[in-house]
Tab-separated table of C-alpha atoms in Angstrom:
chain	number	residue	atom	x	y	z
A	337	MET	CA	0.000	0.000	0.000
A	338	ARG	CA	1.123	3.596	-0.531
A	339	ARG	CA	2.567	4.893	2.725
A	340	LEU	CA	1.518	8.148	4.311
A	341	LEU	CA	4.035	10.163	6.286
A	342	LEU	CA	2.683	11.260	9.633
A	343	ALA	CA	3.703	13.562	12.414
A	344	LEU	CA	2.122	14.300	15.758
A	345	ALA	CA	1.699	18.018	16.175
A	346	LEU	CA	2.515	19.864	19.350
A	347	SER	CA	3.399	23.470	18.936
A	348	SER	CA	5.762	24.751	16.017
A	349	SER	CA	6.099	24.162	12.308
A	350	THR	CA	9.427	22.370	12.414
A	351	MET	CA	10.151	18.691	12.807
A	352	ALA	CA	11.506	17.618	16.183
A	353	ALA	CA	12.116	14.489	18.202
A	354	PRO	CA	9.315	11.947	18.712
A	355	VAL	CA	6.448	13.188	20.862
A	356	PRO	CA	7.186	12.446	24.532
A	357	THR	CA	5.032	9.526	25.653
A	358	GLY	CA	5.104	6.827	28.259
A	359	PRO	CA	6.629	3.399	27.718
A	360	ALA	CA	5.013	1.175	25.127
A	361	ASN	CA	2.381	-1.256	26.359
A	362	VAL	CA	3.890	-3.973	24.190
A	363	PRO	CA	7.531	-2.985	23.536
A	364	GLU	CA	8.325	-6.212	21.691
A	365	PHE	CA	5.956	-5.249	18.853
A	366	LYS	CA	7.725	-3.384	16.060
A	367	PRO	CA	6.064	-1.209	13.402
A	368	ALA	CA	5.605	-2.592	9.908
A	369	PHE	CA	7.120	0.533	8.315
A	370	ALA	CA	8.864	3.733	9.330
A	371	GLY	CA	6.570	6.354	10.829
A	372	GLN	CA	3.773	3.922	11.674
A	373	THR	CA	4.025	4.825	15.370
A	374	ARG	CA	5.733	7.378	17.624
A	375	ALA	CA	5.847	9.955	14.864
A	376	GLU	CA	8.085	12.992	15.043
A	377	ALA	CA	6.667	16.011	16.807
A	378	VAL	CA	5.522	19.008	14.787
A	379	VAL	CA	5.050	22.332	16.521
A	380	SER	CA	2.391	24.793	15.423
A	381	THR	CA	2.245	28.566	15.158
A	382	THR	CA	-1.543	28.529	15.505
A	383	LYS	CA	-2.741	30.173	18.710
A	384	LEU	CA	-5.817	28.769	20.401
A	385	VAL	CA	-8.424	30.411	22.602
A	386	VAL	CA	-10.751	27.957	24.344
A	387	THR	CA	-14.282	29.213	25.005
A	388	GLU	CA	-16.725	27.313	27.188
A	389	VAL	CA	-20.031	27.073	25.325
A	390	ALA	CA	-22.273	25.120	27.709
A	391	THR	CA	-22.040	23.254	31.005
A	392	GLY	CA	-24.150	20.684	32.809
A	393	LEU	CA	-24.440	18.028	30.102
A	394	ALA	CA	-24.462	14.372	31.176
A	395	LYS	CA	-21.668	12.513	29.371
A	396	PRO	CA	-21.936	14.326	25.998
A	397	TRP	CA	-20.955	12.002	23.131
A	398	GLY	CA	-21.995	13.378	19.728
A	399	LEU	CA	-22.628	16.826	18.263
A	400	ALA	CA	-24.106	18.153	15.032
A	401	PHE	CA	-25.305	21.577	13.961
A	402	LEU	CA	-28.952	22.197	13.135
A	403	PRO	CA	-30.039	24.795	10.565
A	404	GLY	CA	-29.709	28.216	12.155
A	405	GLY	CA	-26.616	27.345	14.168
A	406	ARG	CA	-28.088	25.501	17.133
A	407	MET	CA	-26.306	22.359	18.257
A	408	LEU	CA	-27.850	18.929	18.692
A	409	VAL	CA	-25.898	17.034	21.371
A	410	SER	CA	-26.262	13.439	22.506
A	411	GLU	CA	-25.956	12.556	26.183
A	412	LYS	CA	-24.607	9.044	26.414
A	413	ALA	CA	-26.252	8.318	29.752
A	414	PRO	CA	-29.073	8.369	30.632
A	415	GLY	CA	-29.533	8.460	26.836
A	416	ALA	CA	-30.932	11.730	25.519
A	417	LEU	CA	-30.678	14.391	22.834
A	418	ARG	CA	-30.599	18.076	23.739
A	419	ILE	CA	-30.483	21.310	21.745
A	420	ILE	CA	-28.051	24.077	22.698
A	421	ASP	CA	-28.463	27.624	21.418
A	422	ALA	CA	-25.757	30.200	20.697
A	423	LYS	CA	-25.902	31.463	24.295
A	424	GLY	CA	-25.258	28.006	25.718
A	425	VAL	CA	-28.820	27.459	26.915
A	426	ILE	CA	-29.582	23.728	27.034
A	427	SER	CA	-33.054	22.489	26.141
A	428	PRO	CA	-35.011	19.806	27.966
A	429	PRO	CA	-34.453	16.312	26.526
A	430	VAL	CA	-35.915	15.900	23.045
A	431	ALA	CA	-39.134	13.896	23.422
A	432	GLY	CA	-40.325	11.052	21.217
A	433	LEU	CA	-37.133	8.963	21.038
A	434	PRO	CA	-36.975	5.154	21.196
A	435	ALA	CA	-35.928	3.425	24.423
A	436	VAL	CA	-32.179	3.395	25.128
A	437	ASP	CA	-30.019	0.898	27.029
A	438	ALA	CA	-27.659	3.282	28.827
A	439	ARG	CA	-25.768	0.707	30.872
A	440	GLY	CA	-21.989	0.408	30.593
A	441	GLN	CA	-20.738	1.785	27.277
A	442	GLY	CA	-24.246	1.922	25.851
A	443	GLY	CA	-26.539	4.929	25.656
A	444	MET	CA	-27.129	7.645	23.062
A	445	MET	CA	-24.187	8.051	20.713
A	446	GLY	CA	-23.659	9.459	17.231
A	447	VAL	CA	-25.775	12.260	15.762
A	448	GLY	CA	-25.890	13.682	12.255
A	449	VAL	CA	-27.757	16.424	10.397
A	450	PRO	CA	-26.942	15.998	6.688
A	451	GLY	CA	-29.419	18.599	5.414
A	452	ASP	CA	-32.090	16.278	3.998
A	453	GLY	CA	-34.718	17.277	6.571
A	454	PHE	CA	-33.916	14.408	8.937
A	455	VAL	CA	-31.825	14.051	12.060
A	456	TYR	CA	-29.985	10.715	12.401
A	457	TRP	CA	-28.683	9.121	15.586
A	458	THR	CA	-27.255	5.873	16.932
A	459	TYR	CA	-28.052	4.304	20.276
A	460	ALA	CA	-27.868	1.065	22.240
A	461	GLU	CA	-31.252	-0.558	21.766
A	462	PRO	CA	-32.602	-2.830	24.538
A	463	ARG	CA	-33.730	-6.183	23.129
A	464	GLN	CA	-34.955	-9.535	24.279
A	465	GLY	CA	-31.830	-11.415	25.348
A	466	GLY	CA	-29.469	-8.451	25.211
A	467	ASN	CA	-29.023	-5.306	23.148
A	468	GLY	CA	-27.520	-3.959	19.952
A	469	LEU	CA	-26.695	-0.738	18.172
A	470	ALA	CA	-29.528	0.803	16.177
A	471	VAL	CA	-29.714	3.755	13.791
A	472	ALA	CA	-32.818	5.942	13.748
A	473	ARG	CA	-33.916	9.095	12.009
A	474	GLY	CA	-36.648	11.637	12.574
A	475	ARG	CA	-37.677	15.240	12.084
A	476	VAL	CA	-36.820	17.490	15.004
A	477	VAL	CA	-39.363	20.064	16.148
A	478	ASP	CA	-37.432	22.785	17.971
A	479	GLY	CA	-38.844	25.001	20.698
A	480	ALA	CA	-39.298	25.201	24.458
A	481	ALA	CA	-40.271	21.515	24.533
A	482	PRO	CA	-38.439	19.943	21.567
A	483	ARG	CA	-39.590	16.631	20.157
A	484	MET	CA	-38.785	14.195	17.364
A	485	ASP	CA	-41.518	13.395	14.843
A	486	ASP	CA	-41.700	10.711	12.131
A	487	VAL	CA	-39.182	8.495	13.951
A	488	GLN	CA	-37.995	5.452	11.996
A	489	VAL	CA	-35.434	2.852	13.047
A	490	ILE	CA	-33.565	2.335	9.768
A	491	PHE	CA	-30.911	-0.176	10.845
A	492	ARG	CA	-30.381	-2.726	13.616
A	493	VAL	CA	-27.115	-4.548	14.238
A	494	GLN	CA	-27.392	-8.319	14.048
A	495	PRO	CA	-27.084	-10.481	16.051
A	496	THR	CA	-28.329	-9.453	19.498
A	497	LEU	CA	-25.782	-9.962	22.289
A	498	ASP	CA	-25.867	-9.432	26.044
A	499	SER	CA	-22.880	-7.093	26.409
A	500	GLN	CA	-22.460	-3.563	27.731
A	501	GLN	CA	-19.319	-2.769	25.739
A	502	HIS	CA	-17.986	-1.794	22.299
A	503	PHE	CA	-21.008	-0.516	20.409
A	504	GLY	CA	-19.157	1.771	17.981
A	505	GLY	CA	-21.807	4.227	16.855
A	506	ARG	CA	-20.220	6.917	14.694
A	507	LEU	CA	-22.107	8.165	11.604
A	508	VAL	CA	-20.455	9.469	8.423
A	509	PHE	CA	-22.493	10.783	5.494
A	510	ALA	CA	-20.801	9.984	2.193
A	511	ARG	CA	-20.862	12.291	-0.815
A	512	ASP	CA	-22.941	9.815	-2.827
A	513	GLY	CA	-25.818	10.046	-0.340
A	514	THR	CA	-25.063	6.822	1.510
A	515	LEU	CA	-24.346	6.485	5.215
A	516	PHE	CA	-21.418	4.747	6.920
A	517	VAL	CA	-21.930	3.429	10.463
A	518	THR	CA	-19.137	2.104	12.691
A	519	LEU	CA	-19.997	-1.033	14.674
A	520	GLY	CA	-17.986	-2.396	17.589
A	521	GLU	CA	-17.354	-6.102	18.159
A	522	ARG	CA	-18.941	-6.021	21.654
A	523	SER	CA	-15.654	-6.839	23.457
A	524	ILE	CA	-16.572	-10.162	25.062
A	525	LEU	CA	-15.163	-13.235	23.324
A	526	PRO	CA	-18.438	-14.405	21.689
A	527	GLY	CA	-18.626	-11.030	19.932
A	528	ARG	CA	-14.934	-10.427	19.367
A	529	VAL	CA	-14.443	-13.463	17.145
A	530	GLN	CA	-17.316	-12.291	14.932
A	531	ALA	CA	-15.240	-9.342	13.711
A	532	GLN	CA	-13.903	-11.835	11.134
A	533	ASP	CA	-17.353	-13.335	10.414
A	534	LEU	CA	-19.096	-11.830	7.382
A	535	ALA	CA	-22.420	-13.243	8.593
A	536	SER	CA	-22.275	-10.864	11.592
A	537	ASP	CA	-22.309	-7.071	11.894
A	538	PHE	CA	-19.889	-7.057	14.836
A	539	GLY	CA	-16.575	-5.305	14.196
A	540	LYS	CA	-17.684	-3.870	10.857
A	541	ILE	CA	-18.236	-0.622	9.043
A	542	VAL	CA	-21.547	-0.856	7.241
A	543	ARG	CA	-22.817	1.244	4.351
A	544	ILE	CA	-26.541	1.822	3.969
A	545	ASN	CA	-28.823	4.226	2.196
A	546	ARG	CA	-30.424	6.901	4.333
A	547	ASP	CA	-33.724	5.009	4.379
A	548	GLY	CA	-31.963	1.877	5.626
A	549	SER	CA	-31.929	0.011	2.325
A	550	ILE	CA	-28.730	-1.563	1.009
A	551	PRO	CA	-26.745	0.065	-1.826
A	552	LYS	CA	-26.506	-2.282	-4.790
A	553	ASP	CA	-22.753	-1.688	-5.167
A	554	ASN	CA	-21.832	-2.834	-1.656
A	555	PRO	CA	-19.083	-5.475	-1.878
A	556	PHE	CA	-20.974	-8.410	-0.351
A	557	VAL	CA	-24.375	-7.944	-1.974
A	558	GLY	CA	-25.618	-11.259	-3.348
A	559	LYS	CA	-22.887	-13.341	-1.703
A	560	ALA	CA	-24.115	-16.299	0.322
A	561	GLY	CA	-23.330	-16.337	4.034
A	562	THR	CA	-22.588	-12.616	4.264
A	563	ARG	CA	-24.456	-9.514	5.351
A	564	PRO	CA	-24.952	-7.143	2.401
A	565	GLU	CA	-24.547	-3.971	4.463
A	566	ILE	CA	-20.880	-4.719	5.288
A	567	TRP	CA	-18.282	-2.368	3.778
A	568	SER	CA	-15.151	-3.376	5.751
A	569	TYR	CA	-14.427	-5.773	8.590
A	570	GLY	CA	-11.916	-6.894	11.205
A	571	HIS	CA	-12.404	-3.814	13.401
A	572	ARG	CA	-12.482	-3.528	17.192
A	573	ASN	CA	-14.318	-0.477	18.573
A	574	MET	CA	-14.507	2.602	16.350
A	575	LEU	CA	-15.614	5.802	18.053
A	576	ALA	CA	-14.131	8.095	15.402
A	577	ALA	CA	-14.628	8.355	11.642
A	578	ALA	CA	-14.579	11.139	9.042
A	579	LEU	CA	-14.166	11.908	5.345
A	580	ASP	CA	-11.147	13.762	3.995
A	581	ALA	CA	-11.159	16.386	1.226
A	582	LYS	CA	-11.011	13.613	-1.388
A	583	GLY	CA	-14.067	11.890	0.062
A	584	ARG	CA	-12.040	9.008	1.517
A	585	LEU	CA	-13.217	7.412	4.745
A	586	TRP	CA	-10.867	7.316	7.738
A	587	GLU	CA	-11.516	5.771	11.127
A	588	ILE	CA	-9.744	5.579	14.488
A	589	GLU	CA	-10.436	2.597	16.716
A	590	HIS	CA	-9.580	1.599	20.239
A	591	GLY	CA	-6.937	-1.039	20.592
A	592	PRO	CA	-6.793	-3.252	23.661
A	593	LYS	CA	-3.763	-2.572	25.903
A	594	GLY	CA	-1.748	-0.874	23.169
A	595	GLY	CA	-2.481	-0.429	19.493
A	596	ASP	CA	-5.092	2.292	18.961
A	597	GLU	CA	-5.291	2.522	15.158
A	598	LEU	CA	-5.824	5.085	12.410
A	599	ASN	CA	-7.067	3.337	9.263
A	600	LEU	CA	-7.851	4.466	5.739
A	601	VAL	CA	-10.985	2.431	5.089
A	602	LYS	CA	-11.324	0.637	1.768
A	603	LYS	CA	-14.138	-1.404	0.317
A	604	ALA	CA	-14.185	-5.100	1.325
A	605	LYS	CA	-10.866	-4.915	3.190
A	606	ASP	CA	-10.034	-6.852	6.365
A	607	TYR	CA	-8.425	-4.759	9.129
A	608	GLY	CA	-7.310	-7.780	11.077
A	609	TRP	CA	-8.900	-7.762	14.521
A	610	PRO	CA	-8.576	-9.990	16.504
A	611	THR	CA	-6.081	-11.980	14.370
A	612	ILE	CA	-3.550	-9.152	14.249
A	613	THR	CA	-3.116	-6.255	16.660
A	614	TYR	CA	-0.421	-4.021	18.118
A	615	GLY	CA	-1.866	-4.569	21.600
A	616	GLU	CA	-2.385	-7.248	24.209
A	617	GLU	CA	-5.104	-8.195	26.699
A	618	TYR	CA	-5.560	-5.825	29.639
A	619	SER	CA	-4.278	-8.690	31.792
A	620	GLY	CA	-0.998	-8.632	29.847
A	621	LYS	CA	-1.708	-11.939	28.129
A	622	PRO	CA	-1.254	-12.223	24.347
A	623	ILE	CA	-4.199	-11.938	21.979
A	624	GLY	CA	-4.429	-14.994	19.757
A	625	LYS	CA	-1.016	-15.863	18.362
A	626	SER	CA	0.379	-12.411	19.198
A	627	LEU	CA	0.615	-11.403	15.528
A	628	THR	CA	0.936	-7.874	14.169
A	629	GLN	CA	0.876	-8.815	10.466
A	630	ALA	CA	-0.837	-11.484	8.378
A	631	PRO	CA	-1.456	-12.014	4.642
A	632	GLY	CA	-4.642	-10.408	3.367
A	633	MET	CA	-5.005	-8.108	6.369
A	634	GLU	CA	-4.531	-4.349	6.267
A	635	GLN	CA	-1.964	-2.497	8.344
A	636	PRO	CA	-3.002	0.650	10.202
A	637	VAL	CA	-1.675	3.860	8.699
A	638	TYR	CA	-0.681	4.786	12.240
A	639	TYR	CA	-0.972	3.277	15.711
A	640	TRP	CA	-0.517	4.555	19.251
A	641	ASP	CA	1.320	2.637	21.964
A	642	PRO	CA	0.685	3.564	24.715
A	643	VAL	CA	-2.906	4.199	23.786
A	644	ILE	CA	-4.695	7.554	23.782
A	645	ALA	CA	-8.223	6.022	23.877
A	646	PRO	CA	-9.515	7.988	20.854
A	647	SER	CA	-12.959	9.563	20.872
A	648	GLY	CA	-14.343	11.649	17.998
A	649	MET	CA	-12.317	12.949	15.066
A	650	VAL	CA	-12.396	15.560	12.347
A	651	ILE	CA	-10.160	16.146	9.360
A	652	ALA	CA	-9.616	19.883	9.487
A	653	SER	CA	-10.947	22.020	6.651
A	654	GLY	CA	-12.122	25.577	6.186
A	655	LYS	CA	-10.349	28.875	6.773
A	656	LEU	CA	-10.179	29.207	10.559
A	657	PHE	CA	-7.033	27.076	10.992
A	658	PRO	CA	-5.284	27.103	7.591
A	659	GLU	CA	-2.105	25.546	9.008
A	660	TRP	CA	-4.106	22.507	10.117
A	661	ARG	CA	-6.042	21.927	6.903
A	662	GLY	CA	-6.078	18.224	6.072
A	663	ASN	CA	-4.795	17.218	9.511
A	664	VAL	CA	-6.510	14.652	11.728
A	665	LEU	CA	-7.770	15.942	15.077
A	666	THR	CA	-8.937	13.445	17.678
A	667	GLY	CA	-9.710	13.578	21.373
A	668	GLY	CA	-7.779	11.300	23.709
A	669	LEU	CA	-9.884	9.963	26.570
A	670	ALA	CA	-6.856	8.410	28.287
A	671	SER	CA	-4.299	11.020	27.212
A	672	MET	CA	-6.721	13.841	28.165
A	673	ALA	CA	-5.524	15.750	25.114
A	674	LEU	CA	-6.554	16.995	21.701
A	675	VAL	CA	-4.224	15.097	19.371
A	676	ARG	CA	-3.274	16.474	15.946
A	677	LEU	CA	-1.847	14.102	13.360
A	678	VAL	CA	-0.319	15.525	10.177
A	679	LEU	CA	-0.843	13.433	7.042
A	680	LYS	CA	1.550	13.943	4.143
A	681	GLY	CA	1.122	12.114	0.860
């Protein structure tokens, strides 16, 4: 594959030594190519001013702008959507939403407002025998008591599993009108192994139309023993995904103990989990055969060790931060930092 040169940005425009980090979780693992991890530091001349917009939200997870500049924000637990105006005033919870399983890593997650008259969101759906990620859409009615009308559940992850972890849940609206959804592999072993199973949605990125139907050009349409919505597979838990200026899909996923990954997502490709990984079990035990490479499996463009625990991401565009245009920005839940990754090539 064509390699991308990367650098972690700190604070100037010159190349420096590798970014200071802690010791690697798995020091015996070596990168597959130069620059795949512990990239050189890049300092930035851009000055930042941080402004607090709103306070008092309960575990905010996703954000999208409504027409007119208001923000629609998801609260992971107890599982709600709220509207925030330009003055930071937070609305009551939006009424009319389906039931949410907010236990563990479940709750209300991704939100999107693509401009087609609908609001889209992902959430952990309670089900008989367990739960699963679902995607819904509706028409928001703003006001003192906001509500969601015309609610439709357009996609449900299959199968159902009794787990409170690794739901995924990020939405990305493609330029062709389709919708990418990131799906976690549910963490526990019965789900984890299904990341390599094309008859399961676990550990996949799926591509659907906005009404929930399946695009005819998806790679596994018409193939026996596979789910037609699957776009890529072999993923762990993807909380971050975005398109770049060329319309290419990127995602960042949580590794286990070590090995958070940045991947350039391609149609029908296998990203390796749990067969290959740059991490190990939280107990320190190896995962599988302790492999980092295998034939037919994609390498991450970049990986972090120690992990940053990535949350959302954007690929910077626009005029506000011209120096950062085309760079990856992601939040680190463990590193407690906004991480900037410079892509070159």
